[in-house]
Coordinates of C-alpha atoms in Angstrom, one line a residue:
M1211 CA -3.4 12.5 -23.7
A1212 CA -1.5 9.6 -25.4
K1213 CA -0.5 10.0 -29.0
T1214 CA -2.7 7.0 -29.9
D1215 CA -5.7 8.9 -28.6
T1216 CA -5.0 12.0 -30.7
I1217 CA -7.2 12.5 -33.7
K1218 CA -5.6 13.4 -37.0
K1219 CA -5.5 17.0 -38.1
G1220 CA -6.2 18.4 -34.6
G1221 CA -9.5 16.4 -34.2
I1222 CA -11.0 15.3 -30.9
G1223 CA -9.6 12.2 -29.2
I1224 CA -11.7 9.5 -27.6
F1225 CA -10.9 10.6 -24.0
A1226 CA -11.5 14.3 -24.9
L1227 CA -14.9 13.6 -26.4
A1228 CA -15.8 11.5 -23.4
M1229 CA -14.9 14.3 -21.1
L1230 CA -16.9 16.8 -23.2
N1231 CA -20.0 14.7 -22.7
I1232 CA -19.4 14.1 -19.0
V1233 CA -19.1 17.8 -18.3
A1234 CA -22.2 18.6 -20.4
V1235 CA -24.3 16.2 -18.4
V1236 CA -23.0 15.9 -14.8
S1237 CA -24.7 18.2 -12.2
L1238 CA -24.8 17.7 -8.4
R1239 CA -28.1 19.5 -8.1
G1240 CA -30.4 16.4 -8.4
L1241 CA -28.4 13.9 -6.3
P1242 CA -30.6 14.3 -3.2
A1243 CA -33.7 13.2 -5.2
E1244 CA -32.0 9.8 -5.8
A1245 CA -30.4 9.5 -2.4
E1246 CA -33.9 8.9 -1.3
Y1247 CA -33.5 5.3 -2.7
G1248 CA -30.2 4.4 -1.1
L1249 CA -28.4 1.5 -2.8
S1250 CA -31.3 1.0 -5.2
S1251 CA -30.4 4.3 -6.9
I1252 CA -27.5 2.3 -8.5
F1253 CA -30.1 0.3 -10.4
Y1254 CA -32.0 3.4 -11.5
Y1255 CA -28.9 5.1 -12.8
I1256 CA -27.7 2.1 -14.7
F1257 CA -31.1 1.4 -16.1
A1258 CA -31.6 5.0 -17.3
A1259 CA -28.1 5.0 -18.9
I1260 CA -28.9 1.9 -20.9
V1261 CA -32.4 2.9 -22.1
F1262 CA -31.8 6.6 -22.5
L1263 CA -28.3 8.0 -22.2
I1264 CA -26.7 5.7 -24.7
P1265 CA -29.6 5.7 -27.2
V1266 CA -29.6 9.5 -27.1
S1267 CA -25.9 9.7 -27.8
L1268 CA -25.8 7.3 -30.7
V1269 CA -29.0 8.5 -32.4
A1270 CA -27.9 12.1 -32.1
A1271 CA -24.6 11.2 -33.6
E1272 CA -26.2 9.7 -36.7
L1273 CA -28.6 12.6 -37.1
A1274 CA -25.9 15.2 -36.6
T1275 CA -23.6 13.7 -39.3
G1276 CA -26.4 13.0 -41.8
W1277 CA -28.0 16.4 -41.6
S1278 CA -25.3 18.8 -40.3
E1279 CA -26.7 22.2 -41.3
K1280 CA -27.8 24.7 -38.6
G1281 CA -30.9 23.9 -36.7
G1282 CA -30.0 20.8 -34.6
I1283 CA -33.2 19.1 -33.3
F1284 CA -35.3 21.4 -35.6
R1285 CA -33.6 20.2 -38.7
W1286 CA -33.5 16.5 -37.7
V1287 CA -37.3 16.3 -36.9
G1288 CA -38.1 18.6 -39.9
E1289 CA -36.3 16.3 -42.3
A1290 CA -38.4 13.4 -41.1
F1291 CA -41.8 15.0 -40.4
G1292 CA -41.8 18.5 -41.7
P1293 CA -41.4 21.9 -40.1
R1294 CA -44.6 21.8 -38.0
L1295 CA -43.4 19.1 -35.7
A1296 CA -39.9 20.4 -36.0
L1297 CA -41.0 23.7 -34.5
V1298 CA -42.7 21.7 -31.7
A1299 CA -39.4 19.9 -31.0
M1300 CA -37.4 23.1 -31.0
F1301 CA -39.9 25.0 -28.8
M1302 CA -39.9 22.1 -26.3
L1303 CA -36.2 22.4 -25.9
W1304 CA -36.4 26.2 -25.4
I1305 CA -39.4 26.1 -23.1
E1306 CA -38.2 23.2 -21.0
V1307 CA -34.9 25.0 -20.3
T1308 CA -37.0 28.1 -19.4
V1309 CA -39.0 26.0 -16.9
W1310 CA -35.9 24.3 -15.7
F1311 CA -34.1 27.6 -14.7
P1312 CA -36.2 28.2 -11.5
T1313 CA -35.4 24.6 -10.3
A1314 CA -31.7 24.9 -11.0
L1315 CA -31.6 28.4 -9.4
T1316 CA -33.4 27.2 -6.3
F1317 CA -30.4 25.0 -5.7
G1318 CA -28.2 28.2 -6.1
S1319 CA -30.3 30.2 -3.7
V1320 CA -30.2 27.4 -1.1
S1321 CA -26.4 27.3 -1.6
L1322 CA -26.2 31.0 -0.8
A1323 CA -28.4 30.5 2.2
F1324 CA -25.8 28.1 3.6
V1325 CA -22.9 30.6 3.4
G1326 CA -23.8 31.7 6.9
P1327 CA -22.1 30.3 10.0
D1328 CA -25.2 29.0 11.8
Q1329 CA -26.6 25.8 10.1
S1330 CA -30.0 26.0 11.8
W1331 CA -30.4 29.6 10.7
D1332 CA -29.2 28.7 7.2
Q1333 CA -31.8 26.0 6.9
A1334 CA -34.6 28.3 8.0
L1335 CA -33.4 30.9 5.4
A1336 CA -33.3 28.2 2.7
Q1337 CA -37.0 27.4 3.4
N1338 CA -38.0 31.1 3.1
K1339 CA -40.0 31.3 -0.2
F1340 CA -39.4 35.0 -0.6
F1341 CA -35.6 34.6 -0.1
V1342 CA -35.5 31.8 -2.6
L1343 CA -37.6 33.8 -5.2
G1344 CA -35.4 36.9 -4.8
I1345 CA -32.2 35.0 -5.3
V1346 CA -33.6 33.0 -8.2
L1347 CA -34.5 36.2 -10.1
A1348 CA -31.3 38.0 -9.2
I1349 CA -29.0 35.2 -10.4
Y1350 CA -31.0 34.6 -13.6
W1351 CA -31.0 38.3 -14.6
I1352 CA -27.3 38.5 -13.9
A1353 CA -26.7 35.4 -16.1
T1354 CA -28.9 36.9 -18.8
F1355 CA -26.9 40.2 -18.9
I1356 CA -23.6 38.2 -19.0
A1357 CA -24.9 36.0 -21.9
L1358 CA -26.0 39.1 -23.8
R1359 CA -22.3 40.1 -23.9
G1360 CA -21.6 37.4 -26.3
T1361 CA -19.8 34.1 -26.6
D1362 CA -16.5 35.2 -25.1
A1363 CA -18.1 36.5 -22.0
F1364 CA -20.3 33.5 -21.1
A1365 CA -17.7 31.0 -22.2
K1366 CA -15.2 32.2 -19.6
V1367 CA -17.9 32.1 -16.9
A1368 CA -19.1 28.7 -17.9
K1369 CA -15.6 27.2 -18.1
W1370 CA -14.3 28.4 -14.7
G1371 CA -17.6 28.2 -13.0
G1372 CA -18.1 24.6 -14.1
L1373 CA -14.7 23.7 -12.8
I1374 CA -15.0 25.5 -9.4
G1375 CA -18.7 24.9 -9.0
T1376 CA -19.2 21.3 -10.2
V1377 CA -16.0 19.3 -10.8
I1378 CA -14.2 20.2 -7.5
P1379 CA -17.3 20.0 -5.3
G1380 CA -18.1 16.6 -6.9
I1381 CA -14.7 15.2 -6.1
V1382 CA -14.9 16.6 -2.5
L1383 CA -18.4 15.1 -2.0
I1384 CA -17.3 11.6 -3.1
V1385 CA -14.0 11.5 -1.3
L1386 CA -15.4 12.8 2.0
G1387 CA -18.6 10.7 1.7
F1388 CA -16.7 7.4 1.4
S1389 CA -14.1 8.5 4.0
Y1390 CA -17.0 9.2 6.4
L1391 CA -18.3 5.7 5.6
F1392 CA -15.1 3.9 6.3
F1393 CA -13.4 6.0 9.0
S1394 CA -16.0 7.8 11.0
G1395 CA -17.0 4.9 13.1
K1396 CA -20.7 5.8 12.6
P1397 CA -23.2 3.5 10.9
P1398 CA -24.3 4.7 7.5
Q1399 CA -27.9 6.0 7.2
I1400 CA -28.7 3.3 4.6
E1401 CA -28.5 -0.5 4.7
L1402 CA -25.5 -1.9 2.9
S1403 CA -26.5 -5.2 1.3
W1404 CA -26.7 -6.5 -2.2
S1405 CA -30.4 -7.2 -1.8
E1406 CA -30.9 -3.4 -1.4
V1407 CA -29.6 -2.7 -4.9
I1408 CA -32.7 -4.2 -6.6
P1409 CA -35.7 -1.8 -6.0
D1410 CA -39.0 -2.9 -4.5
F1411 CA -41.1 -2.9 -7.7
S1412 CA -44.2 -3.7 -5.7
N1413 CA -44.0 -0.1 -4.3
F1414 CA -45.1 1.9 -7.4
N1415 CA -44.0 5.1 -5.7
N1416 CA -40.4 4.1 -6.1
V1417 CA -40.7 4.1 -9.9
V1418 CA -42.6 7.4 -10.0
L1419 CA -40.0 9.7 -8.4
A1420 CA -37.2 7.8 -10.1
A1421 CA -38.6 8.7 -13.5
S1422 CA -37.0 12.1 -13.0
I1423 CA -33.6 10.5 -13.3
F1424 CA -33.9 10.6 -17.1
L1425 CA -33.4 14.3 -17.1
F1426 CA -30.1 13.8 -15.3
Y1427 CA -28.7 12.4 -18.6
A1428 CA -30.3 15.1 -20.8
G1429 CA -28.0 17.2 -22.9
M1430 CA -25.7 14.5 -24.4
E1431 CA -27.2 15.3 -27.9
M1432 CA -25.6 18.8 -27.6
N1433 CA -22.1 17.3 -28.3
A1434 CA -23.2 15.1 -31.2
L1435 CA -21.9 17.5 -33.7
H1436 CA -18.4 16.7 -32.5
V1437 CA -18.6 13.2 -34.1
K1438 CA -17.6 14.8 -37.4
E1439 CA -14.2 15.6 -35.9
V1440 CA -13.5 12.1 -34.7
D1441 CA -11.3 9.8 -36.8
N1442 CA -12.9 6.4 -37.5
A1443 CA -16.1 7.6 -36.0
A1444 CA -17.8 4.2 -36.4
R1445 CA -15.4 2.7 -33.9
N1446 CA -14.2 5.6 -31.7
Y1447 CA -17.4 7.6 -31.2
P1448 CA -19.3 4.6 -29.5
L1449 CA -16.2 3.9 -27.5
A1450 CA -16.1 7.6 -26.3
I1451 CA -19.8 7.4 -25.5
M1452 CA -19.3 4.2 -23.4
I1453 CA -16.5 5.9 -21.5
A1454 CA -18.7 9.0 -20.9
A1455 CA -21.6 6.8 -19.8
I1456 CA -19.5 4.9 -17.3
G1457 CA -17.9 8.1 -16.0
T1458 CA -21.3 9.9 -15.7
V1459 CA -23.0 7.0 -14.0
S1460 CA -20.0 6.6 -11.6
V1461 CA -20.1 10.3 -10.6
F1462 CA -23.9 10.1 -10.1
V1463 CA -23.9 6.8 -8.2
L1464 CA -20.9 7.7 -5.9
G1465 CA -22.2 11.2 -5.2
T1466 CA -25.7 10.0 -4.4
L1467 CA -24.4 7.3 -2.0
A1468 CA -22.2 9.9 -0.3
I1469 CA -25.3 11.9 0.6
A1470 CA -27.3 8.7 1.6
F1471 CA -24.5 7.7 4.0
V1472 CA -24.9 10.9 5.9
I1473 CA -28.5 12.1 5.7
P1474 CA -31.3 9.8 7.1
Q1475 CA -33.8 9.0 4.4
Q1476 CA -36.7 10.6 6.2
D1477 CA -34.7 13.9 6.5
I1478 CA -33.7 14.2 2.8
S1479 CA -34.8 17.4 1.2
L1480 CA -34.5 18.0 -2.6
T1481 CA -33.2 21.5 -2.1
Q1482 CA -31.1 21.3 1.0
S1483 CA -29.6 17.9 1.6
L1484 CA -26.5 18.3 -0.6
L1485 CA -25.5 21.3 1.5
V1486 CA -26.4 19.6 4.8
A1487 CA -24.3 16.6 3.7
Y1488 CA -21.3 18.9 3.2
D1489 CA -21.9 20.5 6.6
E1490 CA -22.0 17.0 8.3
M1491 CA -18.9 15.7 6.5
F1492 CA -16.9 18.9 7.0
A1493 CA -17.8 18.9 10.8
W1494 CA -16.7 15.3 11.0
A1495 CA -13.4 16.1 9.2
G1496 CA -12.8 19.1 11.6
I1497 CA -13.0 21.6 8.8
S1498 CA -16.4 23.2 9.4
W1499 CA -14.9 26.5 8.1
A1500 CA -15.1 25.0 4.6
S1501 CA -18.9 24.8 4.5
P1502 CA -19.5 28.5 3.5
I1503 CA -16.7 28.2 0.9
M1504 CA -18.3 25.1 -0.6
A1505 CA -21.7 26.7 -0.6
S1506 CA -20.2 29.7 -2.5
C1507 CA -18.6 27.3 -5.0
L1508 CA -21.9 25.6 -5.7
A1509 CA -23.7 28.9 -6.2
L1510 CA -21.0 29.9 -8.7
G1511 CA -21.5 26.6 -10.5
V1512 CA -25.2 27.3 -10.8
L1513 CA -24.5 30.7 -12.3
A1514 CA -22.0 29.2 -14.8
M1515 CA -24.5 26.5 -15.8
V1516 CA -27.3 29.0 -16.2
V1517 CA -25.2 31.4 -18.3
G1518 CA -24.4 28.7 -20.8
W1519 CA -28.0 27.5 -21.0
V1520 CA -29.5 31.0 -21.3
A1521 CA -27.6 31.5 -24.6
G1522 CA -27.7 27.9 -26.0
P1523 CA -31.4 27.1 -26.7
S1524 CA -32.1 30.8 -27.4
S1525 CA -29.5 30.8 -30.1
G1526 CA -31.1 27.7 -31.5
L1527 CA -34.5 29.3 -31.6
L1528 CA -33.0 32.3 -33.3
V1529 CA -31.7 30.1 -36.1
V1530 CA -35.3 28.8 -36.5
A1531 CA -36.7 32.3 -36.4
K1532 CA -34.4 33.4 -39.2
G1533 CA -35.6 30.5 -41.2
G1534 CA -39.0 32.3 -41.4
Y1535 CA -40.7 30.3 -38.6
L1536 CA -41.1 33.2 -36.2
P1537 CA -42.0 36.8 -36.7
R1538 CA -39.1 39.2 -37.5
F1539 CA -39.4 40.7 -34.0
W1540 CA -37.9 37.5 -32.6
Q1541 CA -35.0 37.7 -35.1
Q1542 CA -33.5 40.8 -33.4
T1543 CA -29.9 40.5 -32.3
N1544 CA -27.4 42.9 -30.6
E1545 CA -23.9 43.8 -31.7
H1546 CA -22.7 40.5 -30.1
G1547 CA -25.0 38.4 -32.3
M1548 CA -27.2 37.4 -29.3
A1549 CA -30.9 36.9 -29.6
T1550 CA -32.0 39.9 -27.5
H1551 CA -35.8 39.7 -27.9
I1552 CA -35.9 35.9 -27.4
M1553 CA -33.6 36.1 -24.3
M1554 CA -35.5 39.0 -22.7
A1555 CA -38.8 37.2 -23.3
Q1556 CA -37.3 34.1 -21.7
A1557 CA -36.2 36.2 -18.7
L1558 CA -39.7 37.6 -18.3
L1559 CA -41.2 34.1 -18.5
V1560 CA -38.7 32.7 -15.9
T1561 CA -39.7 35.6 -13.6
M1562 CA -43.4 34.6 -14.0
I1563 CA -42.8 30.9 -13.5
S1564 CA -40.7 31.6 -10.4
T1565 CA -43.7 33.1 -8.6
V1566 CA -44.9 29.5 -8.3
F1567 CA -42.6 29.3 -5.3
V1568 CA -44.9 31.8 -3.5
V1569 CA -48.1 30.0 -4.5
L1570 CA -47.4 26.4 -3.8
P1571 CA -47.3 25.1 -0.1
S1572 CA -43.5 24.8 0.1
V1573 CA -40.3 25.4 -1.8
Q1574 CA -39.8 21.7 -2.1
A1575 CA -43.3 21.2 -3.7
A1576 CA -42.5 23.9 -6.2
Y1577 CA -39.2 22.4 -6.9
Q1578 CA -40.7 19.0 -7.6
I1579 CA -43.5 20.2 -9.8
L1580 CA -41.3 22.4 -11.9
S1581 CA -38.7 19.6 -12.2
Q1582 CA -41.4 17.2 -13.4
L1583 CA -42.7 19.7 -15.9
T1584 CA -39.2 20.0 -17.3
V1585 CA -38.9 16.3 -17.6
V1586 CA -42.3 16.1 -19.5
L1587 CA -41.4 18.8 -22.0
Y1588 CA -37.9 17.6 -22.6
L1589 CA -39.1 14.0 -23.2
I1590 CA -41.5 15.2 -25.8
M1591 CA -38.5 16.5 -27.7
Y1592 CA -36.7 13.2 -27.3
L1593 CA -39.7 11.2 -28.4
L1594 CA -39.7 13.2 -31.6
M1595 CA -36.0 12.8 -32.0
F1596 CA -36.1 9.0 -31.7
A1597 CA -39.0 8.7 -34.0
A1598 CA -37.3 11.0 -36.6
A1599 CA -34.2 8.8 -36.6
I1600 CA -36.2 5.7 -37.3
H1601 CA -38.3 7.4 -40.0
L1602 CA -35.3 8.8 -41.8
R1603 CA -33.8 5.3 -42.2
Y1604 CA -36.8 4.6 -44.5
S1605 CA -37.6 8.0 -46.0
Q1606 CA -34.0 9.0 -46.8
P1607 CA -32.2 5.6 -46.8
N1608 CA -29.3 6.6 -49.0
R1609 CA -28.4 9.9 -47.4
P1610 CA -24.7 9.7 -46.4
R1611 CA -24.2 9.4 -42.7
P1612 CA -20.5 9.5 -41.6
Y1613 CA -21.6 7.8 -38.4
R1614 CA -24.4 5.2 -38.7
I1615 CA -25.7 3.1 -35.9
P1616 CA -24.5 -0.5 -36.7
G1617 CA -26.9 -3.3 -37.5
G1618 CA -28.8 -1.7 -40.3
N1619 CA -32.4 -0.8 -39.7
I1620 CA -32.7 -3.5 -37.1
G1621 CA -29.9 -1.8 -35.1
M1622 CA -31.7 1.5 -35.4
W1623 CA -35.0 0.0 -34.2
L1624 CA -33.2 -1.6 -31.2
V1625 CA -31.3 1.6 -30.2
A1626 CA -33.9 4.3 -31.0
G1627 CA -36.8 2.0 -30.1
L1628 CA -35.3 1.4 -26.7
G1629 CA -34.8 5.1 -26.2
F1630 CA -38.4 5.8 -27.4
I1631 CA -40.0 3.3 -25.1
G1632 CA -37.9 4.4 -22.1
S1633 CA -38.8 8.0 -22.7
L1634 CA -42.5 7.2 -23.1
I1635 CA -42.6 5.3 -19.9
A1636 CA -40.8 8.1 -18.0
F1637 CA -43.2 10.6 -19.7
V1638 CA -46.2 8.8 -18.3
F1639 CA -44.8 8.3 -14.8
S1640 CA -43.9 12.0 -14.6
F1641 CA -47.6 12.9 -14.2
I1642 CA -48.0 10.8 -11.1
P1643 CA -47.4 12.6 -7.8
P1644 CA -44.6 11.0 -5.7
S1645 CA -45.8 10.1 -2.2
Q1646 CA -42.4 10.8 -0.8
I1647 CA -42.8 14.5 -1.3
S1648 CA -45.5 16.8 -0.1
V1649 CA -46.9 18.5 -3.1
G1650 CA -50.2 19.7 -1.6
S1651 CA -53.3 18.4 -3.4
P1652 CA -52.4 15.5 -5.8
E1653 CA -55.3 16.6 -8.0
A1654 CA -53.8 20.1 -8.2
Y1655 CA -50.4 18.7 -8.9
I1656 CA -51.6 16.6 -11.8
G1657 CA -53.9 19.4 -13.1
I1658 CA -51.0 21.9 -13.2
L1659 CA -48.7 19.5 -15.0
V1660 CA -51.3 18.6 -17.6
A1661 CA -52.5 22.1 -18.2
L1662 CA -49.0 23.6 -18.6
T1663 CA -48.0 20.7 -20.9
V1664 CA -51.0 21.2 -23.1
I1665 CA -50.5 25.0 -23.3
F1666 CA -46.8 24.7 -24.1
V1667 CA -47.3 22.0 -26.8
A1668 CA -50.1 24.1 -28.3
V1669 CA -48.0 27.2 -28.7
P1670 CA -45.8 26.1 -31.6
F1671 CA -48.8 24.7 -33.5
V1672 CA -50.5 28.1 -33.2
I1673 CA -47.3 29.9 -34.3
Y1674 CA -46.9 27.6 -37.3
R1675 CA -50.5 28.1 -38.3
A1676 CA -50.1 31.9 -38.1
R1677 CA -46.8 32.1 -40.0
K1678 CA -46.5 34.6 -42.8
P1679 CA -44.2 34.7 -45.9
H1680 CA -42.7 38.0 -44.8
W1681 CA -41.3 36.4 -41.7
R1682 CA -38.5 35.1 -43.8
D1683 CA -35.9 37.7 -44.5
P1684 CA -34.4 37.2 -48.0
A1685 CA -31.1 38.6 -46.8
V1686 CA -30.7 35.8 -44.3
T1687 CA -28.6 33.0 -45.9
D1688 CA -27.4 31.1 -42.8
F1689 CA -30.5 28.8 -42.7
A1690 CA -30.5 26.1 -45.3
P1691 CA -33.7 24.6 -46.6
F1692 CA -34.5 21.0 -45.8
T1693 CA -33.1 18.4 -48.2
W1694 CA -36.5 17.4 -49.3
E1695 CA -37.3 21.0 -50.1
I1696 CA -34.2 21.4 -52.2
E1697 CA -34.9 18.2 -54.1
D1698 CA -38.6 19.1 -54.6
M1699 CA -39.8 16.2 -52.5
H1700 CA -42.0 15.7 -49.4
P1701 CA -41.0 14.5 -45.9
G1702 CA -43.5 11.7 -46.1
V1703 CA -42.3 10.4 -49.4
I1704 CA -39.2 8.1 -49.9
N1705 CA -36.3 10.1 -51.2
T1706 CA -33.6 7.9 -52.7
S1707 CA -31.1 10.7 -53.0
D1708 CA -27.5 9.8 -52.0
K1709 CA -26.1 13.4 -52.0
V1710 CA -24.4 14.8 -49.0
T1711 CA -26.7 17.4 -47.4
H1712 CA -24.2 20.3 -47.2
T1713 CA -23.5 20.1 -51.0
L1714 CA -27.2 20.4 -51.9
N1715 CA -27.5 24.1 -51.2
S1716 CA -24.1 25.1 -52.6

């Protein structure tokens, strides 16, 4: 890193922050879903980055610096709308990750299926629902036990697994995919013309499946806390975000096109096409022996990703629980400080949800419906986050924010409003069955999505209504009250205080 890119006092440089965000977001798992669109996937990736990725990053940066105490999304929404909706937002984050695990682990199980030497046998094994279910549960429970060992244990797995299982396979995919295009002598499986970049908006089904692309960019808010470590954040943080956005979009676009070059559109499978693409490209390059190695690397990458996500949202929910918003049973930790009861409950819930793979007509149908449910739940959280950012500009206008979205309230409306509208549109489209994928009965598909969404949203309201004073342990001091509580105000009333939040509870 150049000296000019080094932040004072050991802070985070622009390039380092950009890389943190790229690593937090990029995953190869979802590329086949967008390879379905060929060159038009470029449009979807760029559109989603503009209306979602960049707004999420900038809004989260302002919220993280203005209200920096523990709690993350719970604190941000709670400052704006009170603890009831804050609990909804936090629960959405935890439950969407829980629902997401089976879809991510399906990719891991398919990767393991392709470790064998016979591709046709591998494909048949990857379509076996009971094999998929068994591997999903095995990897998840292993990841849970690793995460229970504490930060040091899962950090090492996440670090090396991310490098071996995501970064290196991503580079190999892009290099081989474009080498195949230019040097194989075979025609690509998609039409290469500028007219193909703009989607056919008259075909509504194109927009429906593409709505899932928003989840590709989810997670950028996790690194918003790092903005406090950036010198001249008003200038350097947006610059780092732009670099991260360009890098992320580039990886997604190039990786998606690499698959589209090799796999015919009608043969694309959401769960298998990435592995099939590797097989085809390795065979062309004369290194077929590398296919099982790559499959093993991808499986390791899934394990590393899951280990990190098992601990993250559960730790966030633990902070909320210790604030008195969940019974003391859920505040239990082990000697490593990990939320044992929350994590075990999550593991049991993942086990139950994973049985959907046995019920639905195909693994691909289960993969799609759970992926869409994840999008729906996550977008509810984002809708609350964008609304909270706008509301706080008016309810706490003078609260110091080391990073503030430029342009005053108009700038906030433009950025957060764009994110809110984009998230709302994606939310609505997520309930419409994509015609490209067999999901059984469309009515059943919609019914399952709506029913599960209603149930999961209702849970935090029920918990909040049932809360008791004794849930809050007086000995717990690591959860600060909301600023409006300390200043004897109300979240719906304008608070003109200009005090820094972390000084209020000292």
